[in-house]
Coordinates of C-alpha atoms in Angstrom, one line a residue:
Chain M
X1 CA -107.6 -168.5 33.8
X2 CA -105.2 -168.7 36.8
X3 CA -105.3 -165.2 39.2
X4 CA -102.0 -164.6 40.5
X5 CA -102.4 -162.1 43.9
X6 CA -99.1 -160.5 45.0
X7 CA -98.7 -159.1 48.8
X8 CA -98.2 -157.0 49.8
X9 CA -99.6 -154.2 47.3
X10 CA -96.5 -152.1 48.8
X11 CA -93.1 -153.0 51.0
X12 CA -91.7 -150.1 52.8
X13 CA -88.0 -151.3 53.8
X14 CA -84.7 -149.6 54.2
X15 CA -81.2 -150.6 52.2
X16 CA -79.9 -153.7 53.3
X17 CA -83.2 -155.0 54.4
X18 CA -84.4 -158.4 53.5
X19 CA -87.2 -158.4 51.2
X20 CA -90.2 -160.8 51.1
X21 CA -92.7 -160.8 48.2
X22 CA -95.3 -163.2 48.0
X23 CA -97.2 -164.7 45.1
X24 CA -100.5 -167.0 45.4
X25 CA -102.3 -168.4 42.6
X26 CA -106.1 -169.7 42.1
X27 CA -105.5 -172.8 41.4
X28 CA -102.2 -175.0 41.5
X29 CA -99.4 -173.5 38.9
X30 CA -98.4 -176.1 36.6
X31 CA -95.3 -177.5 36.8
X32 CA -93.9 -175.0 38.9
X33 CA -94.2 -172.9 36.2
X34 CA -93.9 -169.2 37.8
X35 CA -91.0 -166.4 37.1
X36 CA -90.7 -163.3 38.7
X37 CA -89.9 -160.0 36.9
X38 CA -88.5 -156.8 38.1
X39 CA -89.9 -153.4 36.5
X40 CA -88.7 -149.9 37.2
X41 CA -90.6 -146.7 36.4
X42 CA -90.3 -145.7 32.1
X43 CA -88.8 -148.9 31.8
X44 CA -89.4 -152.8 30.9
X45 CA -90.1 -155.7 32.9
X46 CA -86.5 -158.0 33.6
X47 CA -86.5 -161.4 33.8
X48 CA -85.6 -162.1 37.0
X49 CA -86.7 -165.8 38.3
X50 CA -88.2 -168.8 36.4
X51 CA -89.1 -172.2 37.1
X52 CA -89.6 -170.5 40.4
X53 CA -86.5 -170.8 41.6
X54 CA -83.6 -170.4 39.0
X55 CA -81.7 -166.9 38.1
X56 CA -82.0 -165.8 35.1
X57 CA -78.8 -164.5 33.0
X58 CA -77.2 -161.7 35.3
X59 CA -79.0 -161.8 38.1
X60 CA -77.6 -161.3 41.3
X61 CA -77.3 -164.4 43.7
X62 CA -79.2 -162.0 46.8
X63 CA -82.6 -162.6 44.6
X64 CA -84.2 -166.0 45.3
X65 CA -87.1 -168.2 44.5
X66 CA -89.4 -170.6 46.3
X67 CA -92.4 -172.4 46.1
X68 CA -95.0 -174.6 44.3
X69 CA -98.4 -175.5 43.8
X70 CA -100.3 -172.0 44.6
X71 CA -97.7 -170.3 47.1
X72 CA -94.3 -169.0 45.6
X73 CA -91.9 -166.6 46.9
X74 CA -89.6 -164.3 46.1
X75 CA -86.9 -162.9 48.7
X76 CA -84.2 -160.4 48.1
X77 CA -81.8 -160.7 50.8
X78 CA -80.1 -157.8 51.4
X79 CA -81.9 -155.0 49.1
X80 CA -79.4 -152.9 47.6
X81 CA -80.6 -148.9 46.5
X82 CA -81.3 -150.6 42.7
X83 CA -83.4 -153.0 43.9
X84 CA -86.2 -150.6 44.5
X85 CA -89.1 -150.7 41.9
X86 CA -92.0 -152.6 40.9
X87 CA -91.7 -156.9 41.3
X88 CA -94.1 -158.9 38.7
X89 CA -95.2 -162.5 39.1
X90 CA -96.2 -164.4 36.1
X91 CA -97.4 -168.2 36.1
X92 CA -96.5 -169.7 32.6
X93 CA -97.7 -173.2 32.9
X94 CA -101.7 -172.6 31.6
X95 CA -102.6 -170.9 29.2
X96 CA -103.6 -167.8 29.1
X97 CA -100.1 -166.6 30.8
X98 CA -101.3 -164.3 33.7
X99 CA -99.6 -161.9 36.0
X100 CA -99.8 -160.6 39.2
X101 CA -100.7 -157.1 40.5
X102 CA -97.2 -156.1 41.2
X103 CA -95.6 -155.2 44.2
X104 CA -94.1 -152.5 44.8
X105 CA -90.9 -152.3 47.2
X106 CA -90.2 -148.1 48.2
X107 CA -87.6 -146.8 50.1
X108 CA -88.4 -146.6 54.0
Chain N
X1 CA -76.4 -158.3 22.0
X2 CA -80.0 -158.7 22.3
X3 CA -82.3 -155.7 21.1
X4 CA -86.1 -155.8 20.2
X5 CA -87.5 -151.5 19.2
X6 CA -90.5 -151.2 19.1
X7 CA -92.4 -148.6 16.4
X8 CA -96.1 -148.3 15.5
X9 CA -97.6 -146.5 18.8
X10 CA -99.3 -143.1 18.7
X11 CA -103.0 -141.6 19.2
X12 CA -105.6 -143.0 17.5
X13 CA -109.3 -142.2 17.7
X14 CA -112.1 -145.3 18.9
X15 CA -112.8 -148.0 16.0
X16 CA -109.4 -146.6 14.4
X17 CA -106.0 -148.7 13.6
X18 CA -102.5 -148.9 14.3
X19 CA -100.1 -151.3 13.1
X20 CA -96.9 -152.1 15.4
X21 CA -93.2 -153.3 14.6
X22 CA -91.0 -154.6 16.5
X23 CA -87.6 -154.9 15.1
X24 CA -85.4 -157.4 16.9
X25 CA -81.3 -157.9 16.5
X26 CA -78.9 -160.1 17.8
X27 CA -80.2 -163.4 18.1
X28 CA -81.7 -166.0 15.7
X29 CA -85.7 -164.6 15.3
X30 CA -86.7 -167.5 13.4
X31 CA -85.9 -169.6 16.5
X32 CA -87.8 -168.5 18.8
X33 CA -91.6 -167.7 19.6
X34 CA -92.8 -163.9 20.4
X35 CA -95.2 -162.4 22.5
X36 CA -97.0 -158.9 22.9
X37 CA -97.7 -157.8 26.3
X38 CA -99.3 -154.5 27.0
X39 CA -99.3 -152.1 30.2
X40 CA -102.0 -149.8 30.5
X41 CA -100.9 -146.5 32.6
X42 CA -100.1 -147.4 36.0
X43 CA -101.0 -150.7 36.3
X44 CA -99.7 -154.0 35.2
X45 CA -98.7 -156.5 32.8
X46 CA -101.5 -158.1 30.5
X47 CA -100.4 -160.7 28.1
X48 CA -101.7 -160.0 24.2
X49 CA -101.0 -162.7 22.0
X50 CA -98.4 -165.2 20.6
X51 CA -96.9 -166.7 17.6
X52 CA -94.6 -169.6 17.2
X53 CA -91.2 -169.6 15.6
X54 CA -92.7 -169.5 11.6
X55 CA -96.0 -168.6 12.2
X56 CA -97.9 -171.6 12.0
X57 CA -99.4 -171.3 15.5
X58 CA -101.2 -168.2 16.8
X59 CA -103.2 -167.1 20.3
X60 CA -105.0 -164.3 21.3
X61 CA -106.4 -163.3 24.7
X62 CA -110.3 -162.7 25.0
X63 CA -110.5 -159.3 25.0
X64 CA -108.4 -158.8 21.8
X65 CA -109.4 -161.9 20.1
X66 CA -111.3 -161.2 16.6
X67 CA -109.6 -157.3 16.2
X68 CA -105.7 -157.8 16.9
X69 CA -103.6 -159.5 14.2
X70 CA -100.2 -160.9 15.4
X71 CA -97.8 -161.5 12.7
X72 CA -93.7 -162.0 11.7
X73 CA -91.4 -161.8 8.6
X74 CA -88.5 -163.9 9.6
X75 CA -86.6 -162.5 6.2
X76 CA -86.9 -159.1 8.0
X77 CA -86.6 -160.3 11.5
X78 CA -89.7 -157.9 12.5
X79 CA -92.7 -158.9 14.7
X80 CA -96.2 -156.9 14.0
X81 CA -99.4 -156.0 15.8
X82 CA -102.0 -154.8 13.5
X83 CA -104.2 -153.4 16.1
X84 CA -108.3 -152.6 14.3
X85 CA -111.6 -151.5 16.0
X86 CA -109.6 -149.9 18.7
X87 CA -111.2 -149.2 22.4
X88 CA -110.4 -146.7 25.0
X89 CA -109.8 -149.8 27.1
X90 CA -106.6 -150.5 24.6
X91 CA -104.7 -147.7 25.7
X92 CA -101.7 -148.8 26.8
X93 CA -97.8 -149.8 26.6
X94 CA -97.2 -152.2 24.2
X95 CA -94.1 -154.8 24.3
X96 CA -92.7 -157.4 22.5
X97 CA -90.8 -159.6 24.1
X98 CA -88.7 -163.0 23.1
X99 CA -89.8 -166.2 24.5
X100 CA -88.3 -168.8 26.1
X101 CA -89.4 -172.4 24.8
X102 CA -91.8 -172.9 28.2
X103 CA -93.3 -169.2 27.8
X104 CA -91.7 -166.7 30.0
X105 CA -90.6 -163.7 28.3
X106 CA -86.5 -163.3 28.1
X107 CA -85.9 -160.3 26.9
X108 CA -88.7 -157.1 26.2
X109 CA -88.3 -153.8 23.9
X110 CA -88.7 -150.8 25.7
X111 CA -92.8 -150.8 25.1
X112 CA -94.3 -148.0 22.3
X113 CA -97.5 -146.3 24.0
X114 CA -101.3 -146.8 22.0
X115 CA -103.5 -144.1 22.9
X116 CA -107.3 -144.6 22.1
X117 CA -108.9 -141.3 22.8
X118 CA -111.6 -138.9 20.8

């Protein structure tokens, strides 16, 4: 199965700080086949990025995608006090589905 | 709007069962596959298993492969988990989630927790 390994484990940054998340898979993610997800504590995961690159339903335009092949991205470009919490990277393109490790992103 | 609950979770001792239900509302069910994906305490997301849009077509992951049934009554619009043989190593959050026709989740319920403890 693909291992997906998210840096850093933690990302101490103040409000209005750009956010950088990275995401890098074992072997090469199928068809650019990689969302990110957004989880915050007692809560569930949010769809946040798929295709690695497009928004999901919602989302706020400050949250982007890059990437391809076994190096993906996700930047938040000015973090805003609800962006806080856990980020999630999932590659969907061979099966089994795997995730990453999380990262999380605290208040400096 | 778009609601999956989640029901089922609770203590259970080693080799027990549990069955889970996920009730969903607000959009077609017998369109769309479903996944489980569980969350054991403080750490992260593990995919469980997934069933197409009428049930024909069914996965497991290893580890749960052989004890876990997934399951769905599209008359009800209610996804199950019918969990056997249980393992300490099964405690966790469990969520069901609506899938998009490539495989990422949509939408998730807000998890029901599976404790396997003696």
């Amino acid at each position: 199965e693909i291992v997906l390994t998210q840096s850093p484990a933690t990302l101490s940054l103040s409000p209005g700080e750009r956010a950088t998340l990275s995401c890098g898979a074992s072997q090469s993610v199928r068809g650019r086949y990689l969302a990110w997800y957004q989880q915050k504590p007692g809560l569930a995961p949010r769809l946040l990025i798929y295709d690695a690159s497009s928004r999901a339903t919602g989302i706020p335009d400050r949250f982007s995608g890059s990437g391809s092949g076994t190096d993906f991205t996700l930047t938040i470009s000015r973090l805003e006090p609800e962006d806080f919490a856990v980020y999630y990277c999932q590659q969907y393109g061979t099966s089994p589905q795997t995730f990453g490790q999380g990262t999380k992103v605290e208040i400096k | 709007e778009v609601q999956l609950v989640e029901s089922g979770g609770g203590l259970v001792q080693p080799g027990g069962s549990l069955r889970l239900s996920c009730a969903i509302s607000g959009f077609t069910f017998s369109s769309y596959w479903m996944h489980w994906v569980r969350q054991a305490p403080g750490k992260g997301l593990v995919w469980v298993s997934r069933i197409n849009n009428d049930g024909s077509s069914i996965t497991y992951a290893d580890s749960v492969k052989g004890r876990f049934t997934i399951s769905r009554d599209n008359a009800k619009n209610t996804l199950y988990l019918q969990m056997n043989s249980l393992r300490a190593e099964d405690t966790a959050v469990y969520y069901c989630a609506r899938v998009s026709p490539l495989g990422y989740q949509l939408n998730w319920g807000q998890g029901t927790l599976v404790t396997v403890s003696s």
